PDB file of C-alpha atoms in Angstrom:
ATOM      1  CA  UNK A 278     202.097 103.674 214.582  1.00 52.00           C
ATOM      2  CA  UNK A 279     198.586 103.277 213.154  1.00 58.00           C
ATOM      3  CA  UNK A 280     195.873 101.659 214.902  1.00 60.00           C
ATOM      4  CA  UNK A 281     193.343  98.906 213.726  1.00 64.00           C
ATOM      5  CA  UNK A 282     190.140 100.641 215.883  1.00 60.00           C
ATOM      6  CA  UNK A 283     187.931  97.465 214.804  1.00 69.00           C
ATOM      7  CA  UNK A 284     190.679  95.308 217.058  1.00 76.00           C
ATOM      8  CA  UNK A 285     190.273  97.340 219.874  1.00 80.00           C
ATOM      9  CA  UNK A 286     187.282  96.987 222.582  1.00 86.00           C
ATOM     10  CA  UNK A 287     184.798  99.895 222.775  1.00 85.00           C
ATOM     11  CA  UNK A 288     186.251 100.896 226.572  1.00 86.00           C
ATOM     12  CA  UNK A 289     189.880 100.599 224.845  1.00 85.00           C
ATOM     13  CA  UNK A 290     189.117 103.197 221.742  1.00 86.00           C
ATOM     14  CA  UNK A 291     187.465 105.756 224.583  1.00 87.00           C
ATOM     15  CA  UNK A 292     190.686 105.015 226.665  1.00 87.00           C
ATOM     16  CA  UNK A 293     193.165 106.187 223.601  1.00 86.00           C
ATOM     17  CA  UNK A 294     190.320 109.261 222.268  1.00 85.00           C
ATOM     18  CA  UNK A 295     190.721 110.259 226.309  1.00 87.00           C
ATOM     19  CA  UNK A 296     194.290 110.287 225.700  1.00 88.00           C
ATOM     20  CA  UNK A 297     194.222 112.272 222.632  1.00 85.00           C
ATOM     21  CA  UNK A 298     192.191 114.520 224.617  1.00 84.00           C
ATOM     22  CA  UNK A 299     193.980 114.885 227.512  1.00 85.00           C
ATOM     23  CA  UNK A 300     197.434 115.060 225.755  1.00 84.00           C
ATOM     24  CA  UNK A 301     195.949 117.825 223.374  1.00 80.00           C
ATOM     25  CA  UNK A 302     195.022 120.040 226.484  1.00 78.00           C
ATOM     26  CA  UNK A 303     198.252 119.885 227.808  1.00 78.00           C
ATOM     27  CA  UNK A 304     199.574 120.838 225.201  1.00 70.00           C
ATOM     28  CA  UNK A 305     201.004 117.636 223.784  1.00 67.00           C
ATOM     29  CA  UNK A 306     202.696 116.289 226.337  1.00 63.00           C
ATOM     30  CA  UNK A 307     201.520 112.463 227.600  1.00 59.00           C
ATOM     31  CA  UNK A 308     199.941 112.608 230.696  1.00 53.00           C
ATOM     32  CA  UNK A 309     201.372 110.067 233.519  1.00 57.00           C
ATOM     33  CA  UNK A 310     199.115 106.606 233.294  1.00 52.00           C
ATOM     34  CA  UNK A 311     199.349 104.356 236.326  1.00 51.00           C
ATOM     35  CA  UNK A 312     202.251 101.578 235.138  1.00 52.00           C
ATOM     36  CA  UNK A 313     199.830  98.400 234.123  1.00 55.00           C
ATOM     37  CA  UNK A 314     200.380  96.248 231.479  1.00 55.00           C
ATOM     38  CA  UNK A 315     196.945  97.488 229.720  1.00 53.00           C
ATOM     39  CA  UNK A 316     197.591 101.249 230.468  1.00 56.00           C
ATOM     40  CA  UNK A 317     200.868 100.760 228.628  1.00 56.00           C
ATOM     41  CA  UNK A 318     199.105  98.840 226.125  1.00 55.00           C
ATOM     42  CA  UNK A 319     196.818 101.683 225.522  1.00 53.00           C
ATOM     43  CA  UNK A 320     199.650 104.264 225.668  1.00 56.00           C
ATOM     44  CA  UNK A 321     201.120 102.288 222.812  1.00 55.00           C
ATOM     45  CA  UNK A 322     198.541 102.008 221.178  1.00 52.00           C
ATOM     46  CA  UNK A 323     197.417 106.035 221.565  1.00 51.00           C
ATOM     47  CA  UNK A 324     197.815 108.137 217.886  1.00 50.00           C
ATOM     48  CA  UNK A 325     201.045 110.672 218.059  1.00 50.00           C
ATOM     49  CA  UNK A 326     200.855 114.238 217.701  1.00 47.00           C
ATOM     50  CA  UNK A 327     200.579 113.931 214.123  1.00 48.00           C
ATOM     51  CA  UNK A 328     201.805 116.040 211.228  1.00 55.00           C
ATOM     52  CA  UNK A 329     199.096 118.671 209.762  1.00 65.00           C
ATOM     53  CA  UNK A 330     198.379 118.890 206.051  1.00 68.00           C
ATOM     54  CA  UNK A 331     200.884 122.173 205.288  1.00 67.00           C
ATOM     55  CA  UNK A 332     204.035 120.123 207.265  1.00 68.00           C
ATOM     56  CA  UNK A 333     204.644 118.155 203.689  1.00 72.00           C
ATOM     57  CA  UNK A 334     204.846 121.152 202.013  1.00 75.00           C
ATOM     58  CA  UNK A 335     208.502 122.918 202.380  1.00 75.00           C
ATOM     59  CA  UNK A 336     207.665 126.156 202.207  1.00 80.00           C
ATOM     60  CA  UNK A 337     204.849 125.577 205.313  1.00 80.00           C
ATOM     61  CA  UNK A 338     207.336 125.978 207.765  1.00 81.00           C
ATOM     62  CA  UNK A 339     209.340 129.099 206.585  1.00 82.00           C
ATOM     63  CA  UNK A 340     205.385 131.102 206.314  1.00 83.00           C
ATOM     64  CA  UNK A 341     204.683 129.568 209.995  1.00 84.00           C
ATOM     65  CA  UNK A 342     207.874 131.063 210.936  1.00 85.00           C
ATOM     66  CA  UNK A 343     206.855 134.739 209.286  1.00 83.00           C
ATOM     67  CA  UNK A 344     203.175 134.429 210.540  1.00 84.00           C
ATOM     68  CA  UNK A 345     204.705 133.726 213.810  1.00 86.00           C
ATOM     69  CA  UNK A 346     207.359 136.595 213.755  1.00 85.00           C
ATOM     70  CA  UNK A 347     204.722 138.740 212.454  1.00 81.00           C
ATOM     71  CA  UNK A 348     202.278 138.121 215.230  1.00 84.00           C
ATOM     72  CA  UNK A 349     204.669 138.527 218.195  1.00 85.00           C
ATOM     73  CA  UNK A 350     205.614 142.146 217.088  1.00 82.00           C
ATOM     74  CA  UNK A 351     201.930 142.964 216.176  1.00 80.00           C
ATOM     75  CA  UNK A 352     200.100 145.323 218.289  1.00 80.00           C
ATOM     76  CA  UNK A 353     196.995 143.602 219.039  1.00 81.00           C
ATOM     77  CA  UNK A 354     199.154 140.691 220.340  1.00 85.00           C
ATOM     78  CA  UNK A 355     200.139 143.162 223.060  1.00 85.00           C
ATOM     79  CA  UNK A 356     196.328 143.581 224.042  1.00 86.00           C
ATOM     80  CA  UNK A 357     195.740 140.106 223.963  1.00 87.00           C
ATOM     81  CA  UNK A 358     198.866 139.726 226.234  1.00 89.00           C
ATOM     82  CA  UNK A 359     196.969 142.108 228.141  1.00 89.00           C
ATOM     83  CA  UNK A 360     193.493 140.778 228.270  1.00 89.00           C
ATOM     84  CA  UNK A 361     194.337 137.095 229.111  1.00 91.00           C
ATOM     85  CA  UNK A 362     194.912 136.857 232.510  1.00 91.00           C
ATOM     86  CA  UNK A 363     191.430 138.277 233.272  1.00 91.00           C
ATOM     87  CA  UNK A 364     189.477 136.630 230.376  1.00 89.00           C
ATOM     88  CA  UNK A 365     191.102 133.169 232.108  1.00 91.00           C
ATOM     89  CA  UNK A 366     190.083 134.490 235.310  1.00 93.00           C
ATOM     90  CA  UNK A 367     186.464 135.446 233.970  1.00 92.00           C
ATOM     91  CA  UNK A 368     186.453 132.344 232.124  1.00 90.00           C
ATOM     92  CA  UNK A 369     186.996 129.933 235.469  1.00 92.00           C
ATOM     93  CA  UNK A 370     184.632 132.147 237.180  1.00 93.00           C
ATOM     94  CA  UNK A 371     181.405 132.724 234.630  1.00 93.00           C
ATOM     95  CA  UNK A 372     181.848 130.191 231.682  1.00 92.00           C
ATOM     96  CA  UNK A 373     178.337 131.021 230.506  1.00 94.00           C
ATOM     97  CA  UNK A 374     178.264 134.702 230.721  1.00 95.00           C
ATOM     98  CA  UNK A 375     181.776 134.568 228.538  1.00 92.00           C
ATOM     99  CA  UNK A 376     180.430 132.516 226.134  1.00 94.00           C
ATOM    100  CA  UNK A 377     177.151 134.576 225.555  1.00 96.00           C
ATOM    101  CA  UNK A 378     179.046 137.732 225.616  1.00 94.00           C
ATOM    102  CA  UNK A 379     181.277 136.022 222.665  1.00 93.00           C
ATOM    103  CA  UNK A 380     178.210 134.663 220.878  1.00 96.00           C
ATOM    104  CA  UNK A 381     176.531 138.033 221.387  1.00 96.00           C
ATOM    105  CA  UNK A 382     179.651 139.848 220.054  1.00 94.00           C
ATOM    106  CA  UNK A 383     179.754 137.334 216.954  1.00 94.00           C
ATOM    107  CA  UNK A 384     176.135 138.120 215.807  1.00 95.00           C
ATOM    108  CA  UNK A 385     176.939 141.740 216.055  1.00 94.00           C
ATOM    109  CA  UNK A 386     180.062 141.663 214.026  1.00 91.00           C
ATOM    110  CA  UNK A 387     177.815 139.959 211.485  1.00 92.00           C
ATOM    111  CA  UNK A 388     174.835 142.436 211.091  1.00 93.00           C
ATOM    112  CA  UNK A 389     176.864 145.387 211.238  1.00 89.00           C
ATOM    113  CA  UNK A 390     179.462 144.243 209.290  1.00 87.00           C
ATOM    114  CA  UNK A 391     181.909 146.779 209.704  1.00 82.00           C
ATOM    115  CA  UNK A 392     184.914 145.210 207.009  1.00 78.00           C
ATOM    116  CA  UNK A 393     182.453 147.112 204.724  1.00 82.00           C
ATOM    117  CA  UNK A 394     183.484 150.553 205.876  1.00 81.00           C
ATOM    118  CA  UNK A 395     187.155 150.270 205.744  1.00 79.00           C
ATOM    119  CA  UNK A 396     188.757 149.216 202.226  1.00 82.00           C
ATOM    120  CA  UNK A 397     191.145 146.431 201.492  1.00 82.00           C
ATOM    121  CA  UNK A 398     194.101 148.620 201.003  1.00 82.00           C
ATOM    122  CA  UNK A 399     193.373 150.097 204.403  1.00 80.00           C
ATOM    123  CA  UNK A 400     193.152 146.694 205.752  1.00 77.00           C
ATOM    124  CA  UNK A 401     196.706 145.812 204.257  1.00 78.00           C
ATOM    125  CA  UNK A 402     198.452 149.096 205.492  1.00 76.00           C
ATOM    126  CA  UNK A 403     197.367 148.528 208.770  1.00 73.00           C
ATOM    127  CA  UNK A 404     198.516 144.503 208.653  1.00 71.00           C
ATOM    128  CA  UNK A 405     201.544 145.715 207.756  1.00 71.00           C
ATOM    129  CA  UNK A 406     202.588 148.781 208.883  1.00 65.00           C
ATOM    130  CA  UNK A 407     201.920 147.531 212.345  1.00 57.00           C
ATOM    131  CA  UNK A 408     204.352 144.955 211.917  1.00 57.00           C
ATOM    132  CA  UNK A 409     208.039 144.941 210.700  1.00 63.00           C
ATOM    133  CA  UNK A 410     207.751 143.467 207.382  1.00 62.00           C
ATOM    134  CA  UNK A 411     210.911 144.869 206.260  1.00 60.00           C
ATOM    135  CA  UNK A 412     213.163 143.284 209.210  1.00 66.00           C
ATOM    136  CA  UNK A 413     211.388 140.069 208.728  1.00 63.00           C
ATOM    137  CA  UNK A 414     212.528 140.220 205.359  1.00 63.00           C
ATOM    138  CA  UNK A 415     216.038 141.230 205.552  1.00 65.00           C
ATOM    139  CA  UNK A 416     216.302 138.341 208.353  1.00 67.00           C
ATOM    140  CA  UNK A 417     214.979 135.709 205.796  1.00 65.00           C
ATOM    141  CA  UNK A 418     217.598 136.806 203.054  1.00 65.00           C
ATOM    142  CA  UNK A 419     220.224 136.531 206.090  1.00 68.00           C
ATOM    143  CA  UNK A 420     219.375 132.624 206.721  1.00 61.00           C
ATOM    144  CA  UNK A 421     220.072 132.117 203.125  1.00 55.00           C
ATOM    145  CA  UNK A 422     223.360 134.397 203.036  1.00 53.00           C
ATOM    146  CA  UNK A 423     225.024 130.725 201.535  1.00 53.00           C
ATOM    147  CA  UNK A 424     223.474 131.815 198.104  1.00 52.00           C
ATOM    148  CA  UNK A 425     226.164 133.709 195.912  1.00 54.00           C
ATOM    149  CA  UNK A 426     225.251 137.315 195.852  1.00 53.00           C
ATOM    150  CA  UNK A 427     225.547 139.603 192.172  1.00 54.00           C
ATOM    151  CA  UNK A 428     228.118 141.966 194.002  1.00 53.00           C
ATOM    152  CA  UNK A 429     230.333 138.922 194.457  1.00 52.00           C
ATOM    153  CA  UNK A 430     230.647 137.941 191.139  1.00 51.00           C
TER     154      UNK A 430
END
């Protein structure tokens, strides 16, 4: 359902871009409005979780599948498994402080720049031999076991 914004009232566009907000924290579910006539109005009238730019393409979904499979068996997902429930803790406690640690981090990265000392086929081996490329691969030529294979024939 699109939206004509210029029919809309100022307080009604920042009641639907709250919305958006709120439903984008929460991961996309709706959050509960209080059952008026102009709250459901506005939850009518509120943008869906819309489609990103790579959705129209087939083959988006099939590499967000891989990318997806790829991360969950990838080391440094462990670590960040790890890390998050005292980064979320640090995070609630001193918002500040973890943000100038991250911005402080950042600008290091950036003068030292230290994707100059390893080389790109290091880079690759270690993208991929820390994952299972080869089971990912043998489980996408499984989904399409319909195809007739040359030994059949």
């Amino acid at each position: 359902m699109t939206i004509d914004r210029n029919a809309l009232t100022a307080q009604q566009r920042l009641a639907v871009s709250r919305r958006a907000l709120v439903r984008e924290m929460n991961g996309g579910a709706a959050p509960e409005l209080p059952s008026t006539s102009r709250a459901r109005a506005l939850n009518a009238a509120a943008p869906e979780g819309g489609t990103g730019f790579l959705e129209h393409f087939a083959w988006a979904k099939v590499g967000r599948k891989v990318v997806e499979r790829w991360w969950r068996r990838h080391p440094a997902n462990a670590a960040t498994q790890l890390a998050r429930p005292f980064l979320d803790r640090y995070a609630k406690e001193q918002p500040v402080k973890l943000v100038a640690i991250a911005a402080t981090s950042g600008a290091l990265i950036v003068l030292v720049k230290p994707w100059r000392l390893l080389s790109v086929t290091a880079v690759v081996t270690a993208l991929l031999k820390s994952s299972d490329i080869a089971d990912m691969v043998t489980t996408l030529m499984q989904k399409n076991s319909s195809l007739p294979r040359k030994d059949d024939q």
